[in-house]
């Protein structure tokens, strides 16, 4: 599209071509086909009424005054293209002159010149009406065009402002979700470190009595340290937020998924869960993210497709956990809105674990969320 637009000539070039064409037609009329004055006067009228079109955008006041002043030259008729020239000149006055009082003054002067020029010739009452309308009509159209441009400019500014506001809210939603994830990861890491500290005390006590007994707490320390290191790596990529609202209850995982589905069923939502493959023990942060993804997708379905059947599928693969949530609602409820941060949260959780998320309308008209969370990468 931009390449096609660039091939169009500039408006100033169009004006110059129009002025040249109209000037040629006017000169042919007054000098050859239908003279309205002696050759010199006829040429002055023809060129004076058409040539100013060439600068009607850059100097609209001067162009209109020059183009209408030639109407005062005595003649026995009119230039046939005079109405076209007058329309272009006085349209430009009201459309492009910033000062409305100056534009009105130029239109008034043009109207007076038009009336005087008509009075110098044998004319009827209808000729005077035509002379006045020939100036006022294009001026009125120019006013409408100017207002339309101003309205369009305001709409573009409003659209730009709304776009900026939408981007700001999206960034805020992402920041809020990252802060929430960071708090949860922080709690997981804190728990792992607490386990390390307790097991270290146990190992120290066991070493004094029976060194063989110290192997079990040391093994636990090794596993907890590896887990804490993994969670810390994720935590470093997420900004911490205020912890004043951190939940005191244990963080949920897939083990609490049945309770979540029961609450949805109690609210009138038909929910079905299908599990494919053998479940494995997930790292706490991945277990939490899997639960949150199902929770957000289910909340989205309840909000946008209340009462519709929802199918949740968990497919356990050797290298990944695949989550699919499908509802039989009207679809298209993934459209961004100022308060719909569910999809944003799911994308952030999947991104942190190096997975993939797809959302959109399904073939049967419902809406589907599919997430793939790598297991080996954790």
CSV table of C-alpha atoms in Angstrom, one decimal:
chain,number,residue,atom,x,y,z
A,1,UNK,CA,0.0,0.0,0.0
A,2,UNK,CA,2.7,2.6,0.8
A,3,UNK,CA,4.4,1.9,-2.6
A,4,UNK,CA,1.1,2.4,-4.4
A,5,UNK,CA,0.5,5.7,-2.5
A,6,UNK,CA,3.9,7.0,-3.4
A,7,UNK,CA,3.2,6.7,-7.1
A,8,UNK,CA,0.4,9.3,-6.8
A,9,UNK,CA,1.6,12.9,-7.8
A,10,UNK,CA,1.8,15.5,-5.2
A,11,UNK,CA,-1.2,17.8,-4.8
A,12,UNK,CA,0.8,20.8,-5.9
A,13,UNK,CA,1.7,19.1,-9.1
A,14,UNK,CA,-1.9,18.3,-9.7
A,15,UNK,CA,-2.8,21.9,-9.2
A,16,UNK,CA,-0.2,23.0,-11.7
A,17,UNK,CA,-1.4,20.6,-14.3
A,18,UNK,CA,-5.0,21.6,-13.7
A,19,UNK,CA,-4.0,25.3,-14.1
A,20,UNK,CA,-2.2,24.6,-17.3
A,21,UNK,CA,-5.1,22.6,-18.8
A,22,UNK,CA,-7.7,25.1,-17.8
A,23,UNK,CA,-5.6,28.0,-19.0
A,24,UNK,CA,-5.2,26.4,-22.4
A,25,UNK,CA,-8.9,25.8,-22.7
A,26,UNK,CA,-9.7,29.4,-21.6
A,27,UNK,CA,-7.1,30.9,-24.1
A,28,UNK,CA,-8.5,28.8,-26.9
A,29,UNK,CA,-12.0,30.1,-26.1
A,30,UNK,CA,-11.2,33.8,-25.8
A,31,UNK,CA,-8.7,34.0,-28.7
A,32,UNK,CA,-10.2,31.5,-31.2
A,33,UNK,CA,-13.6,30.0,-30.6
A,34,UNK,CA,-15.6,32.5,-28.5
A,35,UNK,CA,-13.9,35.9,-28.0
A,36,UNK,CA,-15.4,37.9,-25.1
A,37,UNK,CA,-12.9,40.8,-25.3
A,38,UNK,CA,-10.0,42.2,-27.3
A,39,UNK,CA,-7.1,39.6,-27.5
A,40,UNK,CA,-5.0,41.3,-24.9
A,41,UNK,CA,-7.9,41.7,-22.4
A,42,UNK,CA,-9.2,38.2,-23.3
A,43,UNK,CA,-5.8,36.7,-22.6
A,44,UNK,CA,-5.6,38.6,-19.3
A,45,UNK,CA,-9.0,37.3,-18.2
A,46,UNK,CA,-8.2,33.7,-19.3
A,47,UNK,CA,-4.8,33.5,-17.6
A,48,UNK,CA,-5.9,35.6,-14.6
A,49,UNK,CA,-8.8,33.4,-13.7
A,50,UNK,CA,-7.0,30.0,-14.2
A,51,UNK,CA,-3.2,30.5,-13.5
A,52,UNK,CA,-3.7,31.2,-9.8
A,53,UNK,CA,-4.9,27.6,-9.4
A,54,UNK,CA,-1.3,26.6,-9.5
A,55,UNK,CA,-0.6,28.1,-6.1
A,56,UNK,CA,-4.1,27.8,-4.5
A,57,UNK,CA,-2.7,25.5,-1.7
A,58,UNK,CA,0.4,27.4,-0.8
A,59,UNK,CA,-1.1,30.9,-1.2
A,60,UNK,CA,-4.9,30.5,-1.2
A,61,UNK,CA,-5.6,34.1,-0.3
A,62,UNK,CA,-3.5,35.6,-3.0
A,63,UNK,CA,-4.7,33.1,-5.6
A,64,UNK,CA,-8.4,33.8,-4.8
A,65,UNK,CA,-8.0,37.6,-4.9
A,66,UNK,CA,-6.1,37.5,-8.2
A,67,UNK,CA,-8.5,35.0,-9.7
A,68,UNK,CA,-11.5,37.1,-8.8
A,69,UNK,CA,-10.0,40.5,-9.6
A,70,UNK,CA,-9.9,39.7,-13.3
A,71,UNK,CA,-13.7,39.5,-13.2
A,72,UNK,CA,-13.6,43.3,-13.0
A,73,UNK,CA,-12.1,43.5,-16.5
A,74,UNK,CA,-14.8,44.5,-19.0
A,75,UNK,CA,-15.9,41.7,-21.2
A,76,UNK,CA,-18.9,40.6,-23.2
A,77,UNK,CA,-19.2,37.2,-21.6
A,78,UNK,CA,-17.6,34.7,-19.3
A,79,UNK,CA,-14.8,32.2,-19.5
A,80,UNK,CA,-16.4,28.9,-19.9
A,81,UNK,CA,-14.1,27.2,-17.3
A,82,UNK,CA,-14.5,30.2,-15.0
A,83,UNK,CA,-16.9,28.3,-12.6
A,84,UNK,CA,-14.4,25.5,-12.3
A,85,UNK,CA,-11.6,27.9,-11.5
A,86,UNK,CA,-13.7,29.8,-9.0
A,87,UNK,CA,-14.7,26.6,-7.3
A,88,UNK,CA,-11.1,25.4,-6.9
A,89,UNK,CA,-9.9,28.9,-5.7
A,90,UNK,CA,-12.6,29.6,-3.1
A,91,UNK,CA,-12.7,26.0,-1.9
A,92,UNK,CA,-9.0,26.3,-1.1
A,93,UNK,CA,-9.6,29.6,0.8
A,94,UNK,CA,-12.0,28.1,3.4
A,95,UNK,CA,-10.3,24.7,3.4
A,96,UNK,CA,-6.7,25.8,3.9
A,97,UNK,CA,-6.6,29.4,5.4
A,98,UNK,CA,-6.2,28.9,9.2
A,99,UNK,CA,-7.8,32.2,10.2
A,100,UNK,CA,-11.6,31.9,9.6
A,101,UNK,CA,-12.0,35.7,9.7
A,102,UNK,CA,-9.5,36.2,6.9
A,103,UNK,CA,-11.1,33.4,4.9
A,104,UNK,CA,-14.5,35.1,5.3
A,105,UNK,CA,-13.1,38.4,4.2
A,106,UNK,CA,-11.6,36.9,1.1
A,107,UNK,CA,-14.9,35.2,0.3
A,108,UNK,CA,-16.8,38.5,0.8
A,109,UNK,CA,-14.4,40.3,-1.5
A,110,UNK,CA,-14.7,37.6,-4.1
A,111,UNK,CA,-18.5,37.8,-3.9
A,112,UNK,CA,-18.4,41.6,-4.4
A,113,UNK,CA,-16.1,41.2,-7.4
A,114,UNK,CA,-18.4,38.6,-8.9
A,115,UNK,CA,-21.4,40.9,-8.5
A,116,UNK,CA,-19.6,43.9,-10.0
A,117,UNK,CA,-18.3,41.8,-12.9
A,118,UNK,CA,-21.8,40.6,-13.7
A,119,UNK,CA,-23.3,44.1,-13.5
A,120,UNK,CA,-20.8,45.3,-16.1
A,121,UNK,CA,-22.4,43.0,-18.6
A,122,UNK,CA,-25.9,42.6,-19.9
A,123,UNK,CA,-27.3,40.2,-17.3
A,124,UNK,CA,-30.5,38.9,-15.8
A,125,UNK,CA,-31.4,38.4,-12.1
A,126,UNK,CA,-30.4,34.7,-12.5
A,127,UNK,CA,-26.9,35.7,-13.6
A,128,UNK,CA,-26.4,37.6,-10.3
A,129,UNK,CA,-27.6,34.6,-8.3
A,130,UNK,CA,-25.2,32.4,-10.3
A,131,UNK,CA,-22.4,34.8,-9.6
A,132,UNK,CA,-23.0,34.8,-5.9
A,133,UNK,CA,-23.5,31.0,-5.7
A,134,UNK,CA,-20.4,30.5,-7.8
A,135,UNK,CA,-18.3,31.9,-4.9
A,136,UNK,CA,-20.3,30.9,-1.8
A,137,UNK,CA,-20.9,27.3,-2.8
A,138,UNK,CA,-17.3,26.3,-3.0
A,139,UNK,CA,-16.5,28.3,0.1
A,140,UNK,CA,-19.2,26.3,2.0
A,141,UNK,CA,-17.8,23.0,0.7
A,142,UNK,CA,-14.4,24.1,1.8
A,143,UNK,CA,-15.7,24.8,5.3
A,144,UNK,CA,-17.2,21.3,5.5
A,145,UNK,CA,-14.0,19.8,4.2
A,146,UNK,CA,-12.0,21.6,6.9
A,147,UNK,CA,-14.3,20.5,9.6
A,148,UNK,CA,-14.1,16.9,8.3
A,149,UNK,CA,-10.3,17.1,8.4
A,150,UNK,CA,-10.3,18.5,11.9
A,151,UNK,CA,-12.7,15.7,13.0
A,152,UNK,CA,-10.5,13.1,11.3
A,153,UNK,CA,-7.5,14.5,13.0
A,154,UNK,CA,-9.2,14.3,16.4
A,155,UNK,CA,-10.2,10.7,15.8
A,156,UNK,CA,-6.7,9.8,14.8
A,157,UNK,CA,-5.4,11.4,18.0
A,158,UNK,CA,-8.0,9.6,20.0
A,159,UNK,CA,-7.1,6.3,18.4
A,160,UNK,CA,-3.4,6.9,19.1
A,161,UNK,CA,-4.2,7.8,22.7
A,162,UNK,CA,-6.4,4.6,23.1
A,163,UNK,CA,-3.6,2.5,21.5
A,164,UNK,CA,-1.1,3.9,24.0
A,165,UNK,CA,-3.5,3.3,26.9
A,166,UNK,CA,-4.1,-0.2,25.7
A,167,UNK,CA,-0.4,-0.8,25.5
A,168,UNK,CA,0.1,0.7,29.0
A,169,UNK,CA,-2.6,-1.6,30.4
A,170,UNK,CA,-1.1,-4.6,28.7
A,171,UNK,CA,2.3,-3.8,30.1
A,172,UNK,CA,0.8,-3.3,33.6
A,173,UNK,CA,-1.0,-6.6,33.3
A,174,UNK,CA,2.2,-8.4,32.4
A,175,UNK,CA,4.0,-6.6,35.2
A,176,UNK,CA,1.3,-7.6,37.7
A,177,UNK,CA,1.4,-11.2,36.5
A,178,UNK,CA,5.2,-11.4,36.7
A,179,UNK,CA,5.0,-10.0,40.2
A,180,UNK,CA,2.5,-12.6,41.2
A,181,UNK,CA,4.6,-15.4,39.6
A,182,UNK,CA,7.7,-14.0,41.4
A,183,UNK,CA,5.9,-14.1,44.8
A,184,UNK,CA,5.0,-17.7,44.2
A,185,UNK,CA,8.5,-18.7,43.0
A,186,UNK,CA,9.9,-16.9,46.0
A,187,UNK,CA,7.8,-19.0,48.3
A,188,UNK,CA,8.9,-22.2,46.6
A,189,UNK,CA,12.5,-21.2,46.9
A,190,UNK,CA,12.1,-20.2,50.5
A,191,UNK,CA,10.5,-23.6,51.3
A,192,UNK,CA,13.4,-25.4,49.6
A,193,UNK,CA,16.0,-23.5,51.5
A,194,UNK,CA,14.1,-24.2,54.8
A,195,UNK,CA,14.2,-27.9,54.0
A,196,UNK,CA,17.9,-27.6,53.3
A,197,UNK,CA,18.5,-25.9,56.7
A,198,UNK,CA,16.4,-28.5,58.6
A,199,UNK,CA,18.1,-31.5,56.8
A,200,UNK,CA,21.5,-30.0,57.4
A,201,UNK,CA,20.8,-29.9,61.2
A,202,UNK,CA,19.6,-33.5,61.0
A,203,UNK,CA,22.7,-34.5,59.1
A,204,UNK,CA,24.9,-32.8,61.6
A,205,UNK,CA,23.2,-34.6,64.5
A,206,UNK,CA,23.4,-37.9,62.7
A,207,UNK,CA,27.1,-37.6,62.0
A,208,UNK,CA,27.8,-37.5,65.7
A,209,UNK,CA,25.9,-40.7,66.4
A,210,UNK,CA,26.0,-42.8,63.1
A,211,UNK,CA,27.5,-41.3,59.9
A,212,UNK,CA,25.5,-43.8,57.8
A,213,UNK,CA,22.3,-42.1,59.0
A,214,UNK,CA,23.5,-38.8,57.6
A,215,UNK,CA,23.3,-40.0,54.0
A,216,UNK,CA,19.5,-39.7,53.8
A,217,UNK,CA,19.3,-36.0,54.9
A,218,UNK,CA,22.4,-35.2,52.7
A,219,UNK,CA,20.5,-36.7,49.7
A,220,UNK,CA,17.5,-34.6,50.6
A,221,UNK,CA,19.7,-31.5,50.8
A,222,UNK,CA,21.2,-32.3,47.3
A,223,UNK,CA,17.7,-32.6,45.8
A,224,UNK,CA,16.3,-29.5,47.5
A,225,UNK,CA,19.4,-27.5,46.5
A,226,UNK,CA,19.0,-28.5,42.9
A,227,UNK,CA,15.3,-27.6,43.0
A,228,UNK,CA,16.1,-24.3,44.7
A,229,UNK,CA,18.7,-23.5,42.0
A,230,UNK,CA,16.2,-24.2,39.2
A,231,UNK,CA,13.6,-22.0,40.8
A,232,UNK,CA,16.1,-19.2,41.5
A,233,UNK,CA,17.0,-19.1,37.8
A,234,UNK,CA,13.4,-18.5,36.9
A,235,UNK,CA,13.0,-16.0,39.7
A,236,UNK,CA,15.9,-13.9,38.5
A,237,UNK,CA,13.9,-13.1,35.3
A,238,UNK,CA,10.9,-11.9,37.1
A,239,UNK,CA,10.6,-8.6,39.1
A,240,UNK,CA,9.7,-8.9,42.7
A,241,UNK,CA,6.6,-7.0,43.9
A,242,UNK,CA,5.2,-6.0,47.3
A,243,UNK,CA,4.8,-9.1,49.4
A,244,UNK,CA,2.2,-7.6,51.7
A,245,UNK,CA,-0.6,-9.6,50.0
A,246,UNK,CA,1.2,-12.9,49.7
A,247,UNK,CA,-1.0,-15.9,50.5
A,248,UNK,CA,-0.2,-17.8,53.6
A,249,UNK,CA,-1.8,-21.1,52.5
A,250,UNK,CA,0.2,-23.7,50.6
A,251,UNK,CA,0.6,-23.0,46.9
A,252,UNK,CA,-1.7,-25.2,44.7
A,253,UNK,CA,-0.6,-27.9,42.2
A,254,UNK,CA,-2.3,-30.4,39.9
A,255,UNK,CA,-3.1,-32.5,43.0
A,256,UNK,CA,-5.7,-29.8,43.9
A,257,UNK,CA,-7.2,-29.9,40.4
A,258,UNK,CA,-10.3,-32.0,41.4
A,259,UNK,CA,-11.3,-29.5,44.1
A,260,UNK,CA,-11.0,-26.7,41.5
A,261,UNK,CA,-13.3,-28.6,39.0
A,262,UNK,CA,-15.8,-29.4,41.8
A,263,UNK,CA,-16.1,-25.7,42.6
A,264,UNK,CA,-16.8,-25.0,38.9
A,265,UNK,CA,-19.4,-27.8,38.8
A,266,UNK,CA,-21.1,-26.4,41.9
A,267,UNK,CA,-21.4,-23.1,40.0
A,268,UNK,CA,-23.3,-24.8,37.2
A,269,UNK,CA,-20.5,-25.4,34.7
A,270,UNK,CA,-20.3,-28.8,33.1
A,271,UNK,CA,-16.6,-29.8,33.4
A,272,UNK,CA,-15.0,-33.0,32.2
A,273,UNK,CA,-11.4,-34.0,32.9
A,274,UNK,CA,-9.5,-36.6,30.8
A,275,UNK,CA,-5.9,-37.7,31.7
A,276,UNK,CA,-3.7,-39.4,29.1
A,277,UNK,CA,-0.5,-41.0,30.1
A,278,UNK,CA,1.2,-41.7,33.4
A,279,UNK,CA,1.5,-38.6,35.6
A,280,UNK,CA,4.9,-37.8,37.0
A,281,UNK,CA,6.1,-35.7,39.9
A,282,UNK,CA,6.7,-32.1,38.6
A,283,UNK,CA,9.0,-29.5,40.1
A,284,UNK,CA,6.9,-27.2,42.4
A,285,UNK,CA,7.0,-24.2,40.0
A,286,UNK,CA,6.0,-26.3,37.0
A,287,UNK,CA,3.2,-28.0,39.0
A,288,UNK,CA,2.0,-24.6,40.2
A,289,UNK,CA,2.1,-23.1,36.6
A,290,UNK,CA,0.1,-26.1,35.2
A,291,UNK,CA,-2.6,-25.6,37.9
A,292,UNK,CA,-2.7,-21.9,37.2
A,293,UNK,CA,-3.1,-22.4,33.5
A,294,UNK,CA,-6.0,-24.7,34.0
A,295,UNK,CA,-7.5,-22.3,36.5
A,296,UNK,CA,-7.2,-19.3,34.2
A,297,UNK,CA,-8.6,-21.2,31.2
A,298,UNK,CA,-11.5,-22.5,33.2
A,299,UNK,CA,-12.2,-19.0,34.7
A,300,UNK,CA,-12.1,-17.6,31.1
A,301,UNK,CA,-14.6,-20.2,30.0
A,302,UNK,CA,-17.0,-19.6,33.0
A,303,UNK,CA,-16.8,-15.8,32.3
A,304,UNK,CA,-17.4,-15.9,28.5
A,305,UNK,CA,-19.3,-19.1,28.1
A,306,UNK,CA,-21.3,-19.6,31.3
A,307,UNK,CA,-23.0,-23.0,31.5
A,308,UNK,CA,-21.3,-24.4,28.4
A,309,UNK,CA,-19.6,-27.7,28.6
A,310,UNK,CA,-15.8,-27.6,29.2
A,311,UNK,CA,-13.4,-30.4,28.4
A,312,UNK,CA,-10.0,-30.4,30.1
A,313,UNK,CA,-7.3,-32.7,28.9
A,314,UNK,CA,-3.9,-33.5,30.5
A,315,UNK,CA,-1.6,-35.5,28.2
A,316,UNK,CA,1.6,-36.7,30.0
A,317,UNK,CA,4.5,-37.2,27.6
A,318,UNK,CA,8.0,-38.2,28.4
A,319,UNK,CA,9.3,-34.7,27.7
A,320,UNK,CA,6.3,-32.5,28.2
A,321,UNK,CA,2.9,-32.0,29.8
A,322,UNK,CA,0.2,-30.9,27.4
A,323,UNK,CA,-2.8,-29.1,28.7
A,324,UNK,CA,-6.0,-28.5,26.6
A,325,UNK,CA,-9.0,-26.7,27.8
A,326,UNK,CA,-12.0,-26.5,25.3
A,327,UNK,CA,-15.4,-25.0,25.9
A,328,UNK,CA,-18.4,-25.2,23.6
A,329,UNK,CA,-19.4,-21.5,24.0
A,330,UNK,CA,-19.6,-18.9,21.2
A,331,UNK,CA,-15.9,-18.6,20.8
A,332,UNK,CA,-13.8,-15.4,20.3
A,333,UNK,CA,-13.6,-14.7,24.1
A,334,UNK,CA,-9.9,-14.3,24.0
A,335,UNK,CA,-10.3,-10.8,22.7
A,336,UNK,CA,-8.1,-8.4,24.8
A,337,UNK,CA,-10.0,-6.1,27.2
A,338,UNK,CA,-8.8,-3.8,29.9
A,339,UNK,CA,-9.6,-6.3,32.7
A,340,UNK,CA,-9.0,-9.6,30.9
A,341,UNK,CA,-5.5,-10.6,32.0
A,342,UNK,CA,-6.1,-14.4,32.1
A,343,UNK,CA,-4.4,-15.0,28.7
A,344,UNK,CA,-1.6,-12.6,29.6
A,345,UNK,CA,-0.9,-14.6,32.8
A,346,UNK,CA,-1.0,-18.0,30.9
A,347,UNK,CA,1.5,-16.7,28.3
A,348,UNK,CA,3.9,-15.5,31.0
A,349,UNK,CA,3.8,-18.8,32.9
A,350,UNK,CA,4.3,-20.8,29.7
A,351,UNK,CA,7.1,-18.4,28.6
A,352,UNK,CA,9.0,-18.8,31.9
A,353,UNK,CA,9.1,-22.5,31.5
A,354,UNK,CA,10.1,-22.4,27.9
A,355,UNK,CA,6.8,-23.8,26.6
A,356,UNK,CA,4.3,-22.9,24.0
A,357,UNK,CA,0.7,-21.6,24.2
A,358,UNK,CA,-2.0,-21.3,21.5
A,359,UNK,CA,-5.5,-19.9,21.9
A,360,UNK,CA,-8.3,-19.4,19.5
A,361,UNK,CA,-11.6,-20.6,18.1
A,362,UNK,CA,-12.0,-24.3,17.6
A,363,UNK,CA,-13.6,-26.0,14.6
A,364,UNK,CA,-16.9,-26.5,16.3
A,365,UNK,CA,-17.2,-22.9,17.2
A,366,UNK,CA,-16.0,-23.0,20.8
A,367,UNK,CA,-12.8,-21.7,22.2
A,368,UNK,CA,-9.7,-23.7,23.0
A,369,UNK,CA,-6.5,-23.1,25.0
A,370,UNK,CA,-3.5,-25.4,24.5
A,371,UNK,CA,-0.3,-25.3,26.5
A,372,UNK,CA,2.8,-27.4,26.3
A,373,UNK,CA,5.1,-27.3,29.2
A,374,UNK,CA,8.5,-29.1,28.8
A,375,UNK,CA,9.4,-31.4,31.7
A,376,UNK,CA,13.0,-32.2,31.0
A,377,UNK,CA,13.9,-28.5,30.8
A,378,UNK,CA,12.8,-28.0,34.4
